[in-house]
Amino acid sequence: MTSAPLRTPPLAARLGLAELRGASLVEVDAAAALQHRVDRKYLVPLDRARRLVAHLADSHHVLDLGSSRRTTNYSSTYFDTPELGAWRAHVQQRRRRWKVRTRLYAEDGLCRVEVKTKDGRGATVKHALRVPATEYGELAPGAAEFVDEVLERAGVPVTAGALSAAVEVRYVRAALADLRHGSRVTLDSTLSCRRDGRTAALDPGHILVETKGGARPAVADRLLLGMGVRPVSLSKYVIAQSLLTPGLPDNDVRRLARAHFTTETHPAPLPASSPERIPAA
């Protein structure tokens, strides 16, 4: 008799998100608007990520999307030039770094085109345009016009016509917010990247934690430092290209990723992944 494979508990259960107070998307977005955004990223063992959530319970709310859902499945398709100009700008730490992607929020059927640039102080600025879910993975005419406007304002000499889909990244995310001070924390699990029949996946025993707040380290940053976790320079897109595109020069991101990601080559296109199941209330 063959035993059934063990199923991984949903991210909300693994992190203990039920213990936190919930907040609506409107509340979380309003709090985020209070901050000049600086991002810090950490690769955190699951047990320490759960401890982090427990310590933040008094000061943070968890994004609650109703019907007992406190996580969302994300799919992001990133666009780049044939010369991988966006990838190279990030690896070389250029002042005018940029990213263009379409992002699909699976359970909600919501799709956005997002362009990320850097402002004069080096902080990340994200611009977003909602588009039909059927346009996920492409830059339709309206989206292309939006991308051109944002990149031109940021002084990036690239147009949407020069871009094509480069890599896809999928993960499950939980979001926490300090509604009073505006800082946020996102926790990403089951992170995987795919390009041309190859995939790279984050070790399931780790969570990618990102803090988004002001120039000074927030509560979450201080807690992680107290647990011995240090911030890392990490971009999902840069990792995906570094691991999945043959012939790219070695770099610090690739060396970091190799310690936490596994790669595979698939002879045929992978089937679409199904969203993480959310238990009924």
Backbone as CSV, one residue per row, in Angstrom:
resi,resn,N_x,N_y,N_z,CA_x,CA_y,CA_z,C_x,C_y,C_z
1,MET,0.850,-1.205,0.000,0.000,0.000,0.000,0.880,1.246,0.000
2,THR,0.605,2.159,-0.912,1.393,3.380,-1.018,0.749,4.484,-0.199
3,SER,1.529,5.081,0.669,0.986,6.150,1.506,0.864,7.425,0.696
4,ALA,-0.130,8.219,1.031,-0.346,9.484,0.330,0.768,10.458,0.686
5,PRO,1.225,11.290,-0.257,2.275,12.258,0.045,1.797,13.274,1.068
6,LEU,2.722,13.681,1.922,2.385,14.668,2.939,2.161,16.016,2.276
7,ARG,1.107,16.710,2.662,0.801,18.016,2.103,1.362,19.102,3.009
8,THR,2.012,20.069,2.383,2.557,21.184,3.148,1.421,22.074,3.627
9,PRO,1.381,22.390,4.919,0.319,23.283,5.407,0.387,24.632,4.698
10,PRO,-0.735,25.312,4.540,-0.721,26.638,3.918,0.204,27.591,4.659
11,LEU,0.690,28.596,3.940,1.627,29.551,4.517,1.058,30.210,5.763
12,ALA,-0.227,30.548,5.754,-0.833,31.208,6.917,-0.686,30.362,8.164
13,ALA,-0.838,29.045,8.029,-0.714,28.157,9.188,0.741,28.043,9.623
14,ARG,1.645,27.953,8.667,3.056,27.811,9.014,3.601,29.038,9.731
15,LEU,3.052,30.208,9.429,3.539,31.440,10.046,2.711,31.884,11.244
16,GLY,1.602,31.219,11.528,0.769,31.619,12.651,0.027,32.918,12.421
17,LEU,-0.419,33.165,11.190,-1.057,34.440,10.872,-2.424,34.612,11.531
18,ALA,-3.030,33.511,11.950,-4.342,33.612,12.596,-4.275,34.388,13.903
19,GLU,-3.082,34.493,14.475,-2.937,35.191,15.761,-2.917,36.706,15.612
20,LEU,-2.786,37.207,14.397,-2.700,38.651,14.185,-4.071,39.253,13.884
21,ARG,-4.210,40.524,14.218,-5.418,41.265,13.838,-5.398,41.517,12.335
22,GLY,-6.558,41.462,11.718,-6.655,41.674,10.289,-6.829,43.148,9.939
23,ALA,-6.449,43.493,8.707,-6.652,44.845,8.177,-7.032,44.715,6.712
24,SER,-7.836,45.655,6.230,-8.272,45.625,4.843,-7.172,46.154,3.930
25,LEU,-7.325,45.897,2.636,-6.364,46.397,1.661,-6.334,47.923,1.665
26,VAL,-7.487,48.554,1.840,-7.543,50.015,1.884,-6.711,50.541,3.059
27,GLU,-6.817,49.899,4.230,-6.048,50.329,5.400,-4.554,50.142,5.184
28,VAL,-4.165,49.016,4.615,-2.747,48.734,4.390,-2.166,49.718,3.379
29,ASP,-2.906,49.986,2.294,-2.417,50.929,1.284,-2.312,52.339,1.853
30,ALA,-3.256,52.730,2.708,-3.223,54.062,3.317,-2.010,54.212,4.223
31,ALA,-1.685,53.165,4.962,-0.514,53.207,5.834,0.767,53.299,5.024
32,ALA,0.824,52.565,3.914,2.025,52.574,3.079,2.284,53.952,2.499
33,ALA,1.228,54.712,2.255,1.377,56.046,1.671,2.063,57.018,2.629
34,LEU,2.141,56.655,3.910,2.768,57.536,4.896,4.287,57.509,4.809
35,GLN,4.848,56.512,4.135,6.281,56.308,4.170,6.956,56.596,2.838
36,HIS,8.160,57.178,2.922,9.079,57.209,1.788,9.749,55.842,1.773
37,ARG,9.527,55.062,0.744,9.806,53.633,0.778,11.283,53.287,0.613
38,VAL,11.793,52.512,1.548,13.108,51.873,1.441,12.898,50.388,1.701
39,ASP,13.414,49.546,0.809,13.205,48.104,0.917,14.451,47.420,1.465
40,ARG,14.225,46.460,2.351,15.298,45.591,2.841,14.819,44.150,2.755
41,LYS,15.681,43.253,2.287,15.277,41.870,2.056,16.134,40.917,2.884
42,TYR,15.483,39.809,3.281,16.135,38.817,4.129,15.690,37.416,3.696
43,LEU,16.607,36.467,3.701,16.266,35.057,3.539,16.248,34.450,4.934
44,VAL,15.048,34.070,5.391,14.833,33.747,6.798,14.381,32.291,6.941
45,PRO,15.057,31.489,7.786,14.554,30.139,8.064,13.123,30.203,8.588
46,LEU,12.325,29.204,8.240,10.905,29.219,8.563,10.638,29.414,10.046
47,ASP,11.407,28.753,10.926,11.143,28.877,12.354,11.354,30.306,12.846
48,ARG,12.359,31.001,12.275,12.598,32.392,12.686,11.561,33.330,12.062
49,ALA,11.079,32.993,10.883,10.008,33.797,10.284,8.747,33.724,11.136
50,ARG,8.458,32.544,11.676,7.293,32.405,12.550,7.494,33.196,13.848
51,ARG,8.693,33.178,14.384,8.985,33.973,15.577,8.833,35.458,15.281
52,LEU,9.266,35.876,14.111,9.121,37.281,13.718,7.653,37.683,13.720
53,VAL,6.805,36.873,13.107,5.372,37.172,13.059,4.796,37.272,14.462
54,ALA,5.174,36.353,15.338,4.665,36.369,16.715,5.071,37.655,17.432
55,HIS,6.317,38.104,17.211,6.800,39.324,17.879,6.119,40.574,17.319
56,LEU,5.655,40.511,16.065,5.024,41.679,15.445,3.519,41.760,15.721
57,ALA,2.978,40.766,16.398,1.524,40.691,16.587,0.964,41.908,17.319
58,ASP,1.723,42.503,18.224,1.219,43.649,18.986,1.205,44.948,18.177
59,SER,2.073,45.054,17.173,2.212,46.315,16.445,1.723,46.257,15.000
60,HIS,1.557,45.045,14.459,1.216,44.906,13.049,-0.116,44.183,12.856
61,HIS,-0.784,44.528,11.770,-1.962,43.807,11.299,-1.570,42.982,10.074
62,VAL,-2.320,41.922,9.815,-2.103,41.130,8.616,-3.171,41.496,7.595
63,LEU,-2.769,41.599,6.340,-3.731,41.877,5.279,-4.734,40.728,5.215
64,ASP,-5.999,41.058,5.445,-7.076,40.068,5.475,-7.976,40.323,4.281
65,LEU,-8.051,39.333,3.387,-8.782,39.504,2.137,-10.159,38.870,2.169
66,GLY,-10.626,38.508,3.359,-11.965,37.946,3.507,-11.998,36.458,3.277
67,SER,-13.079,35.820,3.780,-13.264,34.369,3.638,-12.058,33.601,4.166
68,SER,-11.507,34.063,5.277,-10.379,33.398,5.945,-9.109,33.378,5.097
69,ARG,-8.980,34.282,4.140,-7.776,34.285,3.283,-6.820,35.384,3.714
70,ARG,-5.617,34.968,4.087,-4.595,35.913,4.497,-3.320,35.773,3.679
71,THR,-3.402,35.091,2.565,-2.289,34.993,1.624,-2.834,35.122,0.210
72,THR,-1.935,35.415,-0.723,-2.301,35.538,-2.132,-1.225,34.867,-2.983
73,ASN,-1.663,34.165,-4.028,-0.748,33.595,-5.008,-0.439,34.645,-6.075
74,TYR,0.838,34.910,-6.269,1.296,35.898,-7.234,1.961,35.207,-8.425
75,SER,1.728,35.731,-9.615,2.501,35.375,-10.798,2.987,36.676,-11.421
76,SER,4.279,36.772,-11.688,4.845,37.990,-12.267,5.675,37.631,-13.494
77,THR,5.352,38.249,-14.619,6.173,38.111,-15.815,6.981,39.388,-15.980
78,TYR,8.307,39.240,-16.036,9.213,40.381,-16.169,9.621,40.550,-17.634
79,PHE,9.783,41.799,-18.022,10.145,42.141,-19.393,11.531,42.768,-19.412
80,ASP,12.267,42.500,-20.493,13.610,43.055,-20.607,13.959,43.212,-22.085
81,THR,15.047,43.912,-22.339,15.543,44.075,-23.702,16.286,42.806,-24.119
82,PRO,16.553,42.636,-25.423,17.332,41.461,-25.846,18.705,41.387,-25.189
83,GLU,19.261,42.544,-24.817,20.569,42.574,-24.157,20.453,42.474,-22.635
84,LEU,19.236,42.265,-22.134,18.965,42.184,-20.687,19.419,43.461,-19.978
85,GLY,18.954,44.600,-20.510,19.346,45.879,-19.936,18.904,46.064,-18.500
86,ALA,17.697,45.613,-18.148,17.233,45.753,-16.758,18.070,44.897,-15.831
87,TRP,18.344,43.656,-16.238,19.169,42.762,-15.414,20.560,43.357,-15.195
88,ARG,21.177,43.836,-16.254,22.529,44.385,-16.143,22.555,45.648,-15.287
89,ALA,21.528,46.484,-15.403,21.489,47.700,-14.591,21.470,47.373,-13.107
90,HIS,20.755,46.296,-12.733,20.695,45.914,-11.324,21.989,45.258,-10.863
91,VAL,22.522,44.351,-11.656,23.756,43.668,-11.262,24.910,44.662,-11.135
92,GLN,24.941,45.648,-12.009,26.013,46.640,-11.993,25.712,47.826,-11.081
93,GLN,24.545,47.764,-10.375,24.177,48.801,-9.405,24.156,50.204,-10.029
94,ARG,23.615,50.290,-11.223,23.530,51.598,-11.867,22.494,52.476,-11.169
95,ARG,22.689,53.777,-11.287,21.777,54.717,-10.617,20.377,54.628,-11.213
96,ARG,20.267,54.472,-12.532,18.957,54.379,-13.186,18.587,52.910,-13.382
97,ARG,18.205,52.269,-12.276,17.750,50.887,-12.368,16.236,50.869,-12.582
98,TRP,15.732,49.829,-13.246,14.315,49.788,-13.578,13.868,48.344,-13.748
99,LYS,12.581,48.133,-13.602,11.963,46.842,-13.869,10.583,47.095,-14.460
100,VAL,10.187,46.224,-15.357,8.841,46.257,-15.933,8.265,44.853,-15.814
101,ARG,7.042,44.749,-15.316,6.430,43.430,-15.161,4.915,43.554,-15.248
102,THR,4.281,42.429,-15.568,2.846,42.296,-15.340,2.689,41.347,-14.165
103,ARG,1.763,41.663,-13.294,1.571,40.862,-12.075,0.106,40.443,-11.973
104,LEU,-0.090,39.146,-11.729,-1.433,38.583,-11.607,-1.648,38.117,-10.175
105,TYR,-2.729,38.613,-9.555,-3.145,38.170,-8.230,-4.172,37.071,-8.469
106,ALA,-3.745,35.813,-8.307,-4.495,34.677,-8.856,-5.912,34.579,-8.332
107,GLU,-6.095,34.608,-7.007,-7.426,34.395,-6.446,-8.403,35.512,-6.809
108,ASP,-7.889,36.709,-7.031,-8.741,37.864,-7.285,-8.937,38.148,-8.769
109,GLY,-8.184,37.459,-9.638,-8.275,37.736,-11.065,-7.876,39.159,-11.406
110,LEU,-6.997,39.747,-10.590,-6.559,41.130,-10.768,-5.183,41.142,-11.420
111,CYS,-5.009,41.996,-12.415,-3.730,42.099,-13.110,-3.309,43.560,-13.190
112,ARG,-2.008,43.782,-12.994,-1.476,45.141,-13.101,-0.174,45.114,-13.898
113,VAL,0.082,46.207,-14.595,1.397,46.464,-15.164,2.130,47.337,-14.164
114,GLU,3.335,46.952,-13.786,4.088,47.692,-12.784,5.461,48.063,-13.327
115,VAL,5.854,49.299,-13.074,7.180,49.793,-13.452,7.849,50.313,-12.193
116,LYS,9.030,49.778,-11.900,9.773,50.210,-10.712,11.025,50.956,-11.165
117,THR,11.230,52.136,-10.564,12.412,52.935,-10.857,13.008,53.402,-9.533
118,LYS,14.110,54.148,-9.621,14.733,54.749,-8.449,14.607,56.262,-8.536
119,ASP,14.329,56.898,-7.379,14.264,58.359,-7.387,15.642,58.939,-7.094
120,GLY,15.715,60.276,-6.957,16.998,60.937,-6.744,17.688,60.559,-5.459
121,ARG,16.938,60.026,-4.496,17.529,59.614,-3.219,17.837,58.120,-3.182
122,GLY,17.620,57.432,-4.293,17.919,56.012,-4.349,16.812,55.121,-3.841
123,ALA,15.654,55.692,-3.528,14.541,54.898,-3.032,13.723,54.349,-4.197
124,THR,13.090,53.204,-3.961,12.274,52.559,-4.987,10.951,53.300,-5.157
125,VAL,10.581,53.547,-6.409,9.297,54.151,-6.732,8.562,53.178,-7.649
126,LYS,7.340,52.788,-7.261,6.578,51.845,-8.065,5.357,52.530,-8.664
127,HIS,5.161,52.343,-9.957,4.022,52.879,-10.678,3.216,51.696,-11.196
128,ALA,1.890,51.775,-11.104,1.066,50.625,-11.476,-0.147,51.066,-12.285
129,LEU,-0.549,50.213,-13.207,-1.731,50.423,-14.032,-2.515,49.123,-14.067
130,ARG,-3.790,49.188,-13.699,-4.614,47.983,-13.754,-5.012,47.688,-15.190
131,VAL,-4.908,46.407,-15.581,-5.272,45.974,-16.934,-6.105,44.701,-16.824
132,PRO,-6.805,44.289,-17.873,-7.567,43.037,-17.821,-6.654,41.837,-17.554
133,ALA,-7.162,40.859,-16.826,-6.376,39.672,-16.506,-5.930,38.935,-17.760
134,THR,-6.679,39.075,-18.839,-6.308,38.421,-20.089,-5.034,38.999,-20.693
135,GLU,-4.599,40.157,-20.211,-3.378,40.781,-20.720,-2.160,40.430,-19.885
136,TYR,-2.328,39.538,-18.916,-1.160,39.105,-18.140,-0.117,38.479,-19.077
137,GLY,1.143,38.832,-18.863,2.225,38.251,-19.650,2.505,38.960,-20.954
138,GLU,1.847,40.107,-21.200,2.087,40.867,-22.424,1.987,42.353,-22.124
139,LEU,2.488,43.164,-23.046,2.348,44.613,-22.947,1.459,45.067,-24.098
140,ALA,0.148,45.117,-23.825,-0.827,45.572,-24.805,-0.627,47.071,-25.043
141,PRO,-1.271,47.651,-26.067,-1.016,49.056,-26.405,-1.154,50.027,-25.237
142,GLY,-2.226,49.914,-24.435,-2.376,50.827,-23.301,-1.272,50.653,-22.278
143,ALA,-0.886,49.417,-22.019,0.190,49.140,-21.076,1.521,49.665,-21.605
144,ALA,1.759,49.495,-22.898,3.010,49.966,-23.495,3.133,51.482,-23.383
145,GLU,2.022,52.177,-23.597,2.043,53.638,-23.466,2.361,54.052,-22.034
146,PHE,1.781,53.350,-21.074,2.051,53.627,-19.660,3.533,53.403,-19.342
147,VAL,4.085,52.279,-19.790,5.500,51.975,-19.548,6.388,53.055,-20.144
148,ASP,6.102,53.468,-21.368,6.914,54.505,-22.022,6.900,55.799,-21.225
149,GLU,5.735,56.203,-20.728,5.626,57.460,-19.978,6.442,57.406,-18.693
150,VAL,6.336,56.289,-17.957,7.048,56.185,-16.686,8.556,56.153,-16.898
151,LEU,9.025,55.351,-17.840,10.466,55.246,-18.074,11.042,56.563,-18.588
152,GLU,10.294,57.259,-19.430,10.784,58.550,-19.929,10.921,59.554,-18.789
153,ARG,9.931,59.610,-17.887,10.015,60.535,-16.747,11.196,60.206,-15.844
154,ALA,11.531,58.917,-15.758,12.642,58.501,-14.890,13.998,58.621,-15.579
155,GLY,13.999,59.047,-16.838,15.266,59.204,-17.546,15.874,57.889,-18.004
156,VAL,15.049,56.857,-18.162,15.527,55.552,-18.619,15.333,55.474,-20.132
157,PRO,16.413,55.340,-20.906,16.310,55.379,-22.377,15.873,54.040,-22.982
158,VAL,14.703,53.550,-22.549,14.162,52.282,-23.030,12.682,52.488,-23.318
159,THR,12.182,51.866,-24.368,10.758,51.937,-24.686,10.154,50.544,-24.628
160,ALA,8.842,50.505,-24.477,8.152,49.217,-24.383,8.328,48.386,-25.648
161,GLY,8.492,49.044,-26.784,8.676,48.314,-28.029,9.934,47.478,-28.062
162,ALA,10.897,47.815,-27.186,12.157,47.062,-27.137,12.104,45.912,-26.138
163,LEU,10.966,45.754,-25.451,10.876,44.774,-24.375,10.113,43.528,-24.813
164,SER,10.500,42.404,-24.241,9.760,41.153,-24.424,9.786,40.385,-23.117
165,ALA,8.844,39.445,-22.967,8.773,38.647,-21.741,10.067,37.872,-21.561
166,ALA,10.662,37.978,-20.362,11.978,37.386,-20.116,11.944,36.223,-19.142
167,VAL,11.126,36.312,-18.097,11.089,35.259,-17.086,9.808,35.403,-16.282
168,GLU,9.318,34.299,-15.709,8.138,34.337,-14.844,8.521,33.896,-13.444
169,VAL,7.967,34.582,-12.445,8.220,34.267,-11.039,6.877,34.057,-10.351
170,ARG,6.766,32.989,-9.547,5.542,32.693,-8.807,5.859,32.469,-7.335
171,TYR,4.929,32.880,-6.469,5.115,32.676,-5.038,3.795,32.932,-4.320
172,VAL,3.775,32.590,-3.033,2.636,32.872,-2.161,3.079,33.934,-1.164
173,ARG,2.260,34.973,-0.979,2.667,36.113,-0.140,1.663,36.385,0.962
174,ALA,2.195,36.715,2.134,1.431,37.297,3.232,1.993,38.696,3.476
175,ALA,1.126,39.649,3.834,1.565,41.028,4.040,1.122,41.524,5.409
176,LEU,2.064,42.106,6.150,1.791,42.700,7.449,2.013,44.209,7.351
177,ALA,1.306,44.967,8.183,1.455,46.419,8.152,1.327,46.999,9.551
178,ASP,2.199,47.952,9.841,2.076,48.782,11.033,1.235,49.986,10.616
179,LEU,-0.034,49.974,10.954,-0.954,50.997,10.449,-0.646,52.382,11.013
180,ARG,0.017,52.413,12.128,0.324,53.712,12.749,1.545,54.368,12.120
181,HIS,2.592,53.588,11.880,3.849,54.163,11.399,4.085,53.948,9.907
182,GLY,3.240,53.140,9.260,3.327,53.011,7.817,4.270,51.950,7.294
183,SER,5.041,51.292,8.158,5.960,50.275,7.661,5.205,48.989,7.338
184,ARG,5.752,48.211,6.410,5.122,46.958,5.992,6.160,45.838,5.969
185,VAL,5.658,44.618,6.030,6.500,43.432,5.932,5.782,42.450,5.016
186,THR,6.471,41.939,4.004,5.898,40.873,3.185,6.708,39.607,3.399
187,LEU,6.018,38.461,3.340,6.655,37.165,3.538,6.264,36.270,2.365
188,ASP,7.265,35.855,1.581,7.028,35.084,0.363,7.536,33.657,0.526
189,SER,6.701,32.703,0.128,7.032,31.278,0.237,6.792,30.592,-1.098
190,THR,7.283,29.351,-1.225,7.159,28.544,-2.451,7.515,29.369,-3.683
191,LEU,8.605,30.098,-3.580,9.063,30.962,-4.664,9.704,30.120,-5.765
192,SER,9.236,30.297,-6.999,9.830,29.589,-8.127,9.931,30.516,-9.325
193,CYS,10.916,30.262,-10.182,11.150,31.059,-11.371,11.237,30.111,-12.558
194,ARG,10.811,30.586,-13.732,10.872,29.728,-14.916,11.203,30.523,-16.166
195,ARG,11.996,29.863,-17.017,12.388,30.454,-18.297,12.811,29.334,-19.236
196,ASP,12.219,29.270,-20.413,12.635,28.344,-21.471,12.801,26.909,-20.974
197,GLY,11.815,26.403,-20.228,11.868,25.020,-19.794,12.779,24.745,-18.613
198,ARG,13.351,25.775,-18.005,14.177,25.609,-16.810,13.485,26.296,-15.643
199,THR,13.655,25.763,-14.451,13.065,26.362,-13.258,14.104,26.462,-12.147
200,ALA,13.894,27.419,-11.267,14.679,27.552,-10.038,13.693,27.766,-8.906
201,ALA,13.912,27.111,-7.779,12.970,27.195,-6.664,13.719,27.433,-5.363
202,LEU,13.147,28.294,-4.530,13.711,28.573,-3.219,13.523,27.374,-2.304
203,ASP,14.546,27.082,-1.504,14.460,26.028,-0.501,13.181,26.219,0.322
204,PRO,12.320,25.201,0.425,11.038,25.363,1.140,11.196,25.659,2.628
205,GLY,12.388,25.486,3.167,12.612,25.804,4.574,12.937,27.257,4.824
206,HIS,12.886,28.089,3.790,13.178,29.511,3.936,12.018,30.363,3.422
207,ILE,11.911,31.540,4.007,10.932,32.548,3.611,11.694,33.794,3.170
208,LEU,11.281,34.378,2.062,11.859,35.657,1.658,11.054,36.763,2.322
209,VAL,11.691,37.471,3.232,11.041,38.550,3.981,11.539,39.881,3.439
210,GLU,10.602,40.785,3.201,10.965,42.120,2.735,10.289,43.154,3.614
211,THR,11.089,44.077,4.134,10.535,45.178,4.915,10.501,46.412,4.025
212,LYS,9.430,47.191,4.175,9.239,48.372,3.341,8.866,49.517,4.270
213,GLY,9.790,50.449,4.417,9.531,51.538,5.347,10.456,52.707,5.108
214,GLY,10.820,53.401,6.175,11.645,54.591,6.071,13.127,54.275,6.072
215,ALA,13.934,55.340,6.106,15.383,55.174,6.053,15.912,54.440,7.286
216,ARG,15.277,54.659,8.435,15.711,53.966,9.645,15.129,52.558,9.693
217,PRO,15.903,51.583,10.172,15.360,50.229,10.309,14.105,50.224,11.174
218,ALA,13.097,49.479,10.735,11.836,49.390,11.467,11.919,48.271,12.501
219,VAL,10.801,48.061,13.203,10.757,47.032,14.240,11.149,45.670,13.672
220,ALA,10.618,45.317,12.517,10.914,44.013,11.925,12.398,43.868,11.610
221,ASP,13.020,44.936,11.124,14.454,44.885,10.837,15.256,44.630,12.108
222,ARG,14.896,45.314,13.173,15.632,45.147,14.429,15.439,43.749,15.003
223,LEU,14.235,43.213,14.867,13.977,41.852,15.351,14.796,40.833,14.569
224,LEU,14.853,40.991,13.263,15.617,40.049,12.443,17.106,40.127,12.759
225,LEU,17.605,41.329,12.944,19.016,41.465,13.321,19.287,40.782,14.656
226,GLY,18.324,40.889,15.584,18.469,40.229,16.876,18.460,38.716,16.771
227,MET,17.869,38.183,15.703,17.865,36.735,15.465,19.082,36.277,14.661
228,GLY,19.962,37.211,14.343,21.148,36.847,13.575,20.928,36.810,12.079
229,VAL,19.833,37.429,11.589,19.537,37.447,10.155,19.934,38.817,9.601
230,ARG,20.765,38.810,8.582,21.246,40.052,7.994,20.572,40.302,6.636
231,PRO,20.386,41.569,6.272,19.769,41.862,4.963,20.667,41.419,3.820
232,VAL,20.045,41.091,2.699,20.777,40.662,1.511,20.339,41.515,0.335
233,SER,21.247,41.706,-0.618,20.911,42.398,-1.852,20.351,41.363,-2.806
234,LEU,19.046,41.411,-3.021,18.384,40.317,-3.727,17.192,40.838,-4.507
235,SER,17.097,40.415,-5.743,15.956,40.732,-6.607,15.454,39.432,-7.215
236,LYS,14.152,39.202,-7.153,13.607,37.970,-7.733,13.956,37.874,-9.213
237,TYR,13.825,38.977,-9.923,14.119,38.943,-11.350,15.600,38.666,-11.605
238,VAL,16.460,39.337,-10.869,17.897,39.147,-11.076,18.292,37.704,-10.763
239,ILE,17.736,37.141,-9.685,18.018,35.743,-9.362,17.568,34.834,-10.488
240,ALA,16.363,35.051,-10.992,15.824,34.192,-12.044,16.729,34.197,-13.276
241,GLN,17.098,35.369,-13.728,17.963,35.435,-14.907,19.341,34.839,-14.618
242,SER,19.885,35.137,-13.449,21.227,34.669,-13.119,21.310,33.151,-13.099
243,LEU,20.238,32.502,-12.620,20.254,31.047,-12.499,19.787,30.326,-13.763
244,LEU,18.936,30.961,-14.556,18.273,30.246,-15.640,18.768,30.593,-17.036
245,THR,19.544,31.649,-17.182,20.023,32.053,-18.502,21.489,31.676,-18.655
246,PRO,21.802,30.739,-19.529,23.198,30.324,-19.709,24.056,31.473,-20.233
247,GLY,25.315,31.476,-19.801,26.284,32.408,-20.352,26.385,33.746,-19.677
248,LEU,25.534,34.024,-18.696,25.641,35.309,-18.014,26.849,35.296,-17.072
249,PRO,27.499,36.441,-16.899,28.668,36.477,-16.013,28.283,36.173,-14.572
250,ASP,29.201,35.556,-13.840,28.947,35.251,-12.435,28.825,36.554,-11.657
251,ASN,28.079,36.520,-10.561,27.873,37.722,-9.763,27.488,37.319,-8.345
252,ASP,27.466,38.320,-7.451,27.175,38.037,-6.046,25.784,37.452,-5.863
253,VAL,24.815,37.907,-6.671,23.450,37.402,-6.556,23.404,35.915,-6.874
254,ARG,24.100,35.509,-7.937,24.096,34.095,-8.307,24.728,33.241,-7.202
255,ARG,25.808,33.712,-6.619,26.447,32.939,-5.555,25.520,32.797,-4.352
256,LEU,24.807,33.867,-4.019,23.840,33.796,-2.927,22.711,32.836,-3.273
257,ALA,22.198,32.953,-4.495,21.061,32.126,-4.899,21.405,30.648,-4.903
258,ARG,22.597,30.300,-5.312,22.983,28.897,-5.374,22.942,28.225,-4.011
259,ALA,23.095,29.027,-2.952,23.061,28.454,-1.602,21.648,28.167,-1.137
260,HIS,20.638,28.762,-1.791,19.256,28.644,-1.319,18.267,28.185,-2.387
261,PHE,18.694,28.096,-3.646,17.804,27.715,-4.738,18.304,26.441,-5.412
262,THR,17.368,25.661,-5.931,17.704,24.513,-6.758,17.165,24.762,-8.159
263,THR,17.879,24.279,-9.166,17.459,24.475,-10.551,17.206,23.132,-11.218
264,GLU,16.284,23.127,-12.180,15.952,21.927,-12.938,15.700,22.307,-14.383
265,THR,15.940,21.341,-15.274,15.616,21.515,-16.678,14.499,20.550,-17.037
266,HIS,13.465,21.046,-17.701,12.301,20.237,-18.043,12.224,20.087,-19.553
267,PRO,12.033,18.875,-20.062,12.005,18.667,-21.508,10.795,19.276,-22.190
268,ALA,9.728,19.529,-21.439,8.510,20.103,-22.017,8.041,21.228,-21.118
269,PRO,7.214,22.151,-21.640,6.707,23.247,-20.807,6.001,22.721,-19.567
270,LEU,6.218,23.392,-18.454,5.580,22.995,-17.208,4.098,23.337,-17.231
271,PRO,3.259,22.500,-16.629,1.844,22.864,-16.527,1.672,24.046,-15.594
272,ALA,0.581,24.758,-15.772,0.304,25.907,-14.893,0.144,25.413,-13.469
273,SER,0.754,26.110,-12.524,0.670,25.693,-11.132,-0.671,26.121,-10.553
274,SER,-1.187,25.324,-9.624,-2.466,25.663,-9.002,-2.231,26.490,-7.754
275,PRO,-3.114,27.433,-7.441,-2.937,28.269,-6.260,-2.933,27.437,-4.986
276,GLU,-2.249,27.985,-3.975,-2.262,27.339,-2.668,-3.703,27.281,-2.176
277,ARG,-4.111,26.126,-1.687,-5.482,25.974,-1.236,-5.682,26.648,0.124
278,ILE,-6.756,27.386,0.236,-7.093,28.080,1.475,-8.211,27.311,2.149
279,PRO,-8.010,26.854,3.389,-9.067,26.075,4.040,-10.332,26.891,4.233
280,ALA,-11.450,26.241,4.141,-12.737,26.921,4.331,-12.892,27.368,5.764
281,ALA,-13.660,28.439,5.941,-13.880,28.956,7.300,-14.701,27.963,8.112
